[in-house]
């Protein structure tokens, strides 16, 4: 029987008369799971489930990133006939490179493992032309392409064509087309109150331009009253820009390649770069230069990632030494570094939740944490279990759950729930990432419980108010929020974290030593039984309070917006 390698979750790739070698678990997500399980098939175990592989691969890519960045800077200067600095180009293309480098590495390793472990007769691929998958800008990649089975079908096909002698079976493209036509396509449609924003632009002082900082309504009012300045949303950065798709691309990225992966990436990376970096760059740059704003400081938490028009405008200002760029962390995380250090590289000052003690960084309190003191409500019985989630396909290599690794986490969570006494199990309420469930966790976890265990509350704070204990499954935003709120907080991880600062690692080990972090669900179960009746007695023990305070001082300063206002005031001097 012939054996075909199935790379993506597309029905037309699968054969009922051949053995199907599925490249990953994403091929089984959706309506046709049962039907596919009836086929003759084999599934390849995800490569990042191998012990220590993620840590090793991250270190390799972290070292490769700056080398490719230099090559890209040289290429783009030549392509656009410019002479911009490496920093200019990292501001413009850094987020794209971080993600595409991770994407190509993951897909490369998937194909390599399949070739080494299986006999493959053919690889069916939905046929495509460059116009079918090319992205308009970074946000198009992030929003529309990363979990697209068709787009990943194209990535896999290009890697195989370049580096492996496998028989490609082309399948007619009947259903897939490119829905992206504009730079800022999604941003423009979501920008509200444009007319009001344009009126405000006549009265604002642009010394400090604050864009996509996620201040929140309360902090917004504090900023306005403290500084006596009008604050606006800068709708000019959300302008839609039409770019024509190219007919073909044949670019080569020149750098000193050390292995077959790097040889492949030198030929294929630019093939998947968005139009806003290549053929359409001059058009977007022209629009950026029409924006007549000349701030002394540019402060953002999201704009330097999602908006290519904003990024090019920022690069122009920074390159001309007219403005300084200040970037803020936009969510809770303990990992350090992140994004191959690109955010620190491009900023003049980096605002971190973590206390890092470097010249470029300053620690300020998280903007959206409420700094509430937990009210001890004796009638609270609920144990809130916060799941983690991730995309179907890997898009950023980091110390976190990646792609099909989530299924190993699901097994861990199920085993934990099944090990609980009925009295505690009946108190579990599960909160998923709102509006994001690509792996269909709700369907799988809800079957374990007799009661309706899935949270229906819209706001996380409303769950915290009625929770006796919170169990997190990652040390990210919900962990920071529950720690900040003061409710007894636990963490269940599949594996220990490794990408931490020296001080961060010390704190992590201390949290684990004091039964806040667990990697063994049986030990968590025993601890839960021990503290459930009166969790606050344990939570408020002197040694636990000291551990919690150490965490807050290093990762999550518990102060109000006054620190931010003082920071902004110093910028105005």
Short mmCIF file of C-alpha atoms in Angstrom, two decimals, residues 241-545:
data_model
loop_
_atom_site.label_atom_id
_atom_site.label_comp_id
_atom_site.label_asym_id
_atom_site.label_seq_id
_atom_site.Cartn_x
_atom_site.Cartn_y
_atom_site.Cartn_z
CA UNK A 241 -3.51 50.97 1.86
CA UNK A 242 -4.09 48.98 -1.31
CA UNK A 243 -1.07 47.03 -2.59
CA UNK A 244 -0.96 44.94 -5.76
CA UNK A 245 0.09 41.31 -5.40
CA UNK A 246 3.19 40.21 -7.33
CA UNK A 247 3.06 37.58 -10.06
CA UNK A 248 6.28 35.88 -8.93
CA UNK A 249 9.22 36.20 -6.55
CA UNK A 250 12.74 34.89 -6.96
CA UNK A 251 14.79 36.44 -4.16
CA UNK A 252 17.92 35.09 -2.49
CA UNK A 253 19.13 36.11 0.96
CA UNK A 254 22.90 36.10 1.14
CA UNK A 255 24.56 35.08 4.40
CA UNK A 256 27.06 32.49 5.61
CA UNK A 257 24.91 29.36 5.89
CA UNK A 258 26.01 26.62 8.30
CA UNK A 259 23.49 23.85 7.60
CA UNK A 260 20.70 22.74 5.27
CA UNK A 261 18.03 24.64 7.17
CA UNK A 262 19.91 27.91 6.69
CA UNK A 263 20.42 27.12 2.99
CA UNK A 264 16.67 26.59 2.64
CA UNK A 265 15.76 29.74 4.58
CA UNK A 266 18.10 31.83 2.40
CA UNK A 267 15.91 30.92 -0.58
CA UNK A 268 12.43 30.72 0.94
CA UNK A 269 12.16 33.29 3.74
CA UNK A 270 11.61 36.27 1.42
CA UNK A 271 9.12 34.26 -0.60
CA UNK A 272 6.71 34.60 2.35
CA UNK A 273 7.54 38.17 3.37
CA UNK A 274 4.54 40.53 3.25
CA UNK A 275 4.11 43.10 0.49
CA UNK A 276 4.55 45.94 3.00
CA UNK A 277 8.24 44.96 3.38
CA UNK A 278 9.01 44.37 -0.31
CA UNK A 279 7.02 45.41 -3.40
CA UNK A 280 4.68 47.67 -1.43
CA UNK A 281 7.16 49.19 1.01
CA UNK A 282 7.55 52.48 -0.91
CA UNK A 283 3.76 52.93 -1.03
CA UNK A 284 3.44 52.48 2.73
CA UNK A 285 6.49 54.68 3.35
CA UNK A 286 4.91 57.43 1.25
CA UNK A 287 1.77 57.28 3.41
CA UNK A 288 3.88 57.28 6.59
CA UNK A 289 5.67 60.45 5.49
CA UNK A 290 2.31 62.20 5.06
CA UNK A 291 1.70 61.86 8.81
CA UNK A 292 2.91 65.20 10.14
CA UNK A 293 3.55 64.35 13.77
CA UNK A 294 6.85 65.19 15.44
CA UNK A 295 6.84 63.88 19.01
CA UNK A 296 9.88 63.82 21.21
CA UNK A 297 8.87 60.39 22.56
CA UNK A 298 6.83 57.59 21.02
CA UNK A 299 5.36 55.20 23.61
CA UNK A 300 3.59 51.96 22.67
CA UNK A 301 2.89 48.42 23.82
CA UNK A 302 1.30 46.98 20.67
CA UNK A 303 1.83 49.33 17.72
CA UNK A 304 5.45 48.30 17.14
CA UNK A 305 4.19 44.75 16.48
CA UNK A 306 0.83 44.85 14.72
CA UNK A 307 0.83 47.96 12.51
CA UNK A 308 3.26 48.20 9.59
CA UNK A 309 2.29 51.78 8.72
CA UNK A 310 3.06 52.81 12.30
CA UNK A 311 6.33 50.83 12.27
CA UNK A 312 7.61 52.54 9.13
CA UNK A 313 6.61 55.95 10.52
CA UNK A 314 8.45 55.15 13.78
CA UNK A 315 11.53 53.93 11.89
CA UNK A 316 11.63 57.21 9.94
CA UNK A 317 11.42 59.26 13.13
CA UNK A 318 14.03 57.23 14.99
CA UNK A 319 16.40 57.09 12.01
CA UNK A 320 16.25 60.87 11.68
CA UNK A 321 16.88 61.22 15.42
CA UNK A 322 13.67 63.23 15.75
CA UNK A 323 12.02 60.87 18.26
CA UNK A 324 12.90 58.29 20.87
CA UNK A 325 11.03 54.99 21.05
CA UNK A 326 9.74 53.63 24.35
CA UNK A 327 8.19 50.16 24.32
CA UNK A 328 6.18 48.69 27.18
CA UNK A 329 5.40 45.07 28.03
CA UNK A 330 1.76 44.42 27.15
CA UNK A 331 1.01 41.32 29.20
CA UNK A 332 2.10 39.13 32.04
CA UNK A 333 4.95 36.70 31.45
CA UNK A 334 8.01 35.54 33.37
CA UNK A 335 10.14 34.44 30.41
CA UNK A 336 13.27 36.44 29.64
CA UNK A 337 14.28 37.18 26.96
CA UNK A 338 11.33 37.08 24.56
CA UNK A 339 11.10 37.62 20.81
CA UNK A 340 14.85 37.07 20.40
CA UNK A 341 15.43 40.36 22.28
CA UNK A 342 14.05 42.37 19.35
CA UNK A 343 11.91 44.70 21.48
CA UNK A 344 14.89 45.69 23.60
CA UNK A 345 17.05 46.08 20.49
CA UNK A 346 14.80 48.65 18.82
CA UNK A 347 13.76 50.68 21.86
CA UNK A 348 15.54 53.57 23.54
CA UNK A 349 13.84 52.54 26.78
CA UNK A 350 11.97 49.31 27.55
CA UNK A 351 9.27 49.34 30.25
CA UNK A 352 9.20 45.93 31.86
CA UNK A 353 7.00 44.33 34.48
CA UNK A 354 10.09 42.43 35.59
CA UNK A 355 12.92 44.17 37.46
CA UNK A 356 15.87 43.57 35.12
CA UNK A 357 18.46 46.15 36.28
CA UNK A 358 19.78 47.01 32.82
CA UNK A 359 20.42 50.49 31.43
CA UNK A 360 17.68 50.22 28.82
CA UNK A 361 14.93 48.88 31.07
CA UNK A 362 12.76 50.45 33.73
CA UNK A 363 10.27 48.58 35.90
CA UNK A 364 6.78 50.06 36.15
CA UNK A 365 3.58 48.52 37.55
CA UNK A 366 1.30 46.61 35.15
CA UNK A 367 -1.29 48.98 33.73
CA UNK A 368 -4.43 46.91 33.94
CA UNK A 369 -4.07 45.00 37.22
CA UNK A 370 -6.56 46.33 39.72
CA UNK A 371 -4.43 46.11 42.90
CA UNK A 372 -7.49 44.95 44.84
CA UNK A 373 -7.19 43.30 48.19
CA UNK A 374 -8.96 39.96 48.25
CA UNK A 375 -12.01 40.02 50.46
CA UNK A 376 -12.20 36.81 52.45
CA UNK A 377 -15.71 35.62 51.68
CA UNK A 378 -16.33 32.43 53.65
CA UNK A 379 -19.14 31.30 51.39
CA UNK A 380 -16.82 31.04 48.36
CA UNK A 381 -16.45 27.37 47.41
CA UNK A 382 -15.38 27.51 43.78
CA UNK A 383 -11.97 26.32 42.58
CA UNK A 384 -11.20 28.20 39.38
CA UNK A 385 -9.05 26.25 36.88
CA UNK A 386 -7.59 28.48 34.15
CA UNK A 387 -6.58 26.55 31.05
CA UNK A 388 -3.93 27.64 28.57
CA UNK A 389 -4.23 27.48 24.81
CA UNK A 390 -2.16 27.88 21.70
CA UNK A 391 -2.46 28.03 17.93
CA UNK A 392 -2.82 24.89 15.81
CA UNK A 393 0.51 25.58 14.12
CA UNK A 394 3.62 26.90 15.89
CA UNK A 395 4.40 30.54 15.15
CA UNK A 396 6.81 31.61 17.89
CA UNK A 397 9.43 29.41 19.54
CA UNK A 398 9.38 30.21 23.26
CA UNK A 399 9.21 28.73 26.75
CA UNK A 400 5.49 28.09 26.53
CA UNK A 401 3.04 25.51 25.19
CA UNK A 402 3.52 25.24 21.42
CA UNK A 403 1.09 23.71 18.92
CA UNK A 404 0.37 20.00 19.57
CA UNK A 405 2.09 20.18 22.98
CA UNK A 406 -1.31 21.36 24.22
CA UNK A 407 -2.60 17.79 23.93
CA UNK A 408 -0.01 16.61 26.45
CA UNK A 409 -1.22 19.37 28.74
CA UNK A 410 -4.82 18.25 28.23
CA UNK A 411 -3.83 14.74 29.34
CA UNK A 412 -2.22 16.20 32.45
CA UNK A 413 -5.32 18.26 33.28
CA UNK A 414 -7.65 15.29 32.72
CA UNK A 415 -5.54 13.08 34.98
CA UNK A 416 -5.61 15.78 37.64
CA UNK A 417 -9.40 16.13 37.48
CA UNK A 418 -9.93 12.36 37.54
CA UNK A 419 -7.68 12.04 40.60
CA UNK A 420 -9.72 14.51 42.67
CA UNK A 421 -12.12 13.53 45.42
CA UNK A 422 -15.72 14.08 44.33
CA UNK A 423 -16.19 16.77 46.99
CA UNK A 424 -13.39 18.89 45.46
CA UNK A 425 -14.02 17.90 41.85
CA UNK A 426 -17.60 19.19 42.10
CA UNK A 427 -16.22 22.65 42.98
CA UNK A 428 -14.10 22.99 39.81
CA UNK A 429 -14.99 25.73 37.34
CA UNK A 430 -12.94 25.84 34.13
CA UNK A 431 -12.12 29.13 32.45
CA UNK A 432 -10.80 29.03 28.89
CA UNK A 433 -9.10 31.80 26.94
CA UNK A 434 -12.15 33.84 25.80
CA UNK A 435 -13.05 33.37 22.13
CA UNK A 436 -10.04 31.18 21.40
CA UNK A 437 -10.39 27.39 21.38
CA UNK A 438 -8.70 25.97 18.25
CA UNK A 439 -8.02 22.59 19.93
CA UNK A 440 -11.65 22.19 21.11
CA UNK A 441 -10.75 22.01 24.80
CA UNK A 442 -14.25 22.83 26.00
CA UNK A 443 -15.70 19.75 24.34
CA UNK A 444 -13.06 17.46 25.84
CA UNK A 445 -12.93 18.81 29.38
CA UNK A 446 -16.67 19.32 29.91
CA UNK A 447 -17.26 15.55 29.55
CA UNK A 448 -15.23 14.84 32.70
CA UNK A 449 -17.66 16.58 35.05
CA UNK A 450 -21.19 15.80 36.15
CA UNK A 451 -21.91 19.50 36.66
CA UNK A 452 -21.61 22.31 34.12
CA UNK A 453 -17.96 23.13 34.80
CA UNK A 454 -17.35 25.65 32.01
CA UNK A 455 -17.25 29.28 33.14
CA UNK A 456 -19.87 31.57 31.64
CA UNK A 457 -18.65 34.82 33.15
CA UNK A 458 -17.39 37.43 30.68
CA UNK A 459 -14.80 39.10 32.91
CA UNK A 460 -12.02 37.27 34.71
CA UNK A 461 -12.33 39.58 37.72
CA UNK A 462 -15.90 38.34 38.25
CA UNK A 463 -14.57 34.79 38.56
CA UNK A 464 -11.88 35.88 41.02
CA UNK A 465 -14.50 37.49 43.25
CA UNK A 466 -16.29 34.18 43.79
CA UNK A 467 -13.28 31.86 43.85
CA UNK A 468 -11.83 30.17 46.90
CA UNK A 469 -8.70 28.97 45.09
CA UNK A 470 -7.32 29.62 41.58
CA UNK A 471 -5.25 27.05 39.66
CA UNK A 472 -3.33 28.42 36.66
CA UNK A 473 -1.70 26.33 33.94
CA UNK A 474 0.85 28.91 32.83
CA UNK A 475 2.71 31.78 34.45
CA UNK A 476 1.19 34.43 32.25
CA UNK A 477 -1.58 37.01 32.49
CA UNK A 478 -4.19 35.12 34.55
CA UNK A 479 -1.49 34.06 37.02
CA UNK A 480 -0.42 37.68 37.45
CA UNK A 481 -4.04 38.78 37.89
CA UNK A 482 -4.93 36.16 40.49
CA UNK A 483 -1.69 36.79 42.41
CA UNK A 484 -2.38 40.51 42.30
CA UNK A 485 -5.98 40.07 43.44
CA UNK A 486 -4.84 38.09 46.47
CA UNK A 487 -6.87 34.90 46.07
CA UNK A 488 -4.88 31.73 46.99
CA UNK A 489 -3.16 30.82 43.74
CA UNK A 490 -1.58 27.60 42.49
CA UNK A 491 0.09 26.63 39.21
CA UNK A 492 0.09 23.25 37.43
CA UNK A 493 2.74 23.02 34.69
CA UNK A 494 3.60 20.07 32.48
CA UNK A 495 7.33 20.91 32.57
CA UNK A 496 9.54 23.28 34.49
CA UNK A 497 10.25 26.65 32.90
CA UNK A 498 13.81 27.30 31.71
CA UNK A 499 13.91 30.69 29.97
CA UNK A 500 14.11 32.89 33.07
CA UNK A 501 16.46 35.56 34.33
CA UNK A 502 18.84 34.55 37.13
CA UNK A 503 16.63 36.21 39.76
CA UNK A 504 13.51 34.91 38.04
CA UNK A 505 14.79 31.34 38.28
CA UNK A 506 15.46 31.80 41.99
CA UNK A 507 11.89 33.05 42.53
CA UNK A 508 10.48 30.21 40.42
CA UNK A 509 12.29 27.61 42.54
CA UNK A 510 11.08 29.31 45.70
CA UNK A 511 7.46 29.28 44.51
CA UNK A 512 7.80 25.58 43.71
CA UNK A 513 9.47 24.79 47.04
CA UNK A 514 6.56 26.46 48.87
CA UNK A 515 3.83 24.55 47.04
CA UNK A 516 2.59 27.30 44.75
CA UNK A 517 3.99 25.76 41.53
CA UNK A 518 3.57 22.04 40.73
CA UNK A 519 4.67 19.81 37.85
CA UNK A 520 3.19 16.68 39.48
CA UNK A 521 -0.62 16.59 39.53
CA UNK A 522 -0.64 14.01 42.38
CA UNK A 523 1.31 16.38 44.64
CA UNK A 524 -1.04 19.21 43.70
CA UNK A 525 -4.00 17.00 44.59
CA UNK A 526 -2.58 16.24 48.04
CA UNK A 527 -1.87 19.93 48.67
CA UNK A 528 -5.36 20.88 47.55
CA UNK A 529 -6.93 18.41 49.98
CA UNK A 530 -4.77 19.82 52.76
CA UNK A 531 -5.65 23.50 52.24
CA UNK A 532 -9.16 23.41 50.76
CA UNK A 533 -11.16 23.95 53.96
CA UNK A 534 -9.18 27.07 54.95
CA UNK A 535 -6.86 28.09 52.07
CA UNK A 536 -6.31 31.58 53.48
CA UNK A 537 -4.63 30.16 56.58
CA UNK A 538 -1.98 28.66 54.31
CA UNK A 539 -1.91 31.63 51.92
CA UNK A 540 -1.26 34.11 54.72
CA UNK A 541 1.46 32.16 56.53
CA UNK A 542 4.55 34.31 57.00
CA UNK A 543 6.80 32.30 54.65
CA UNK A 544 4.13 32.22 51.91
CA UNK A 545 3.53 35.97 52.23
#
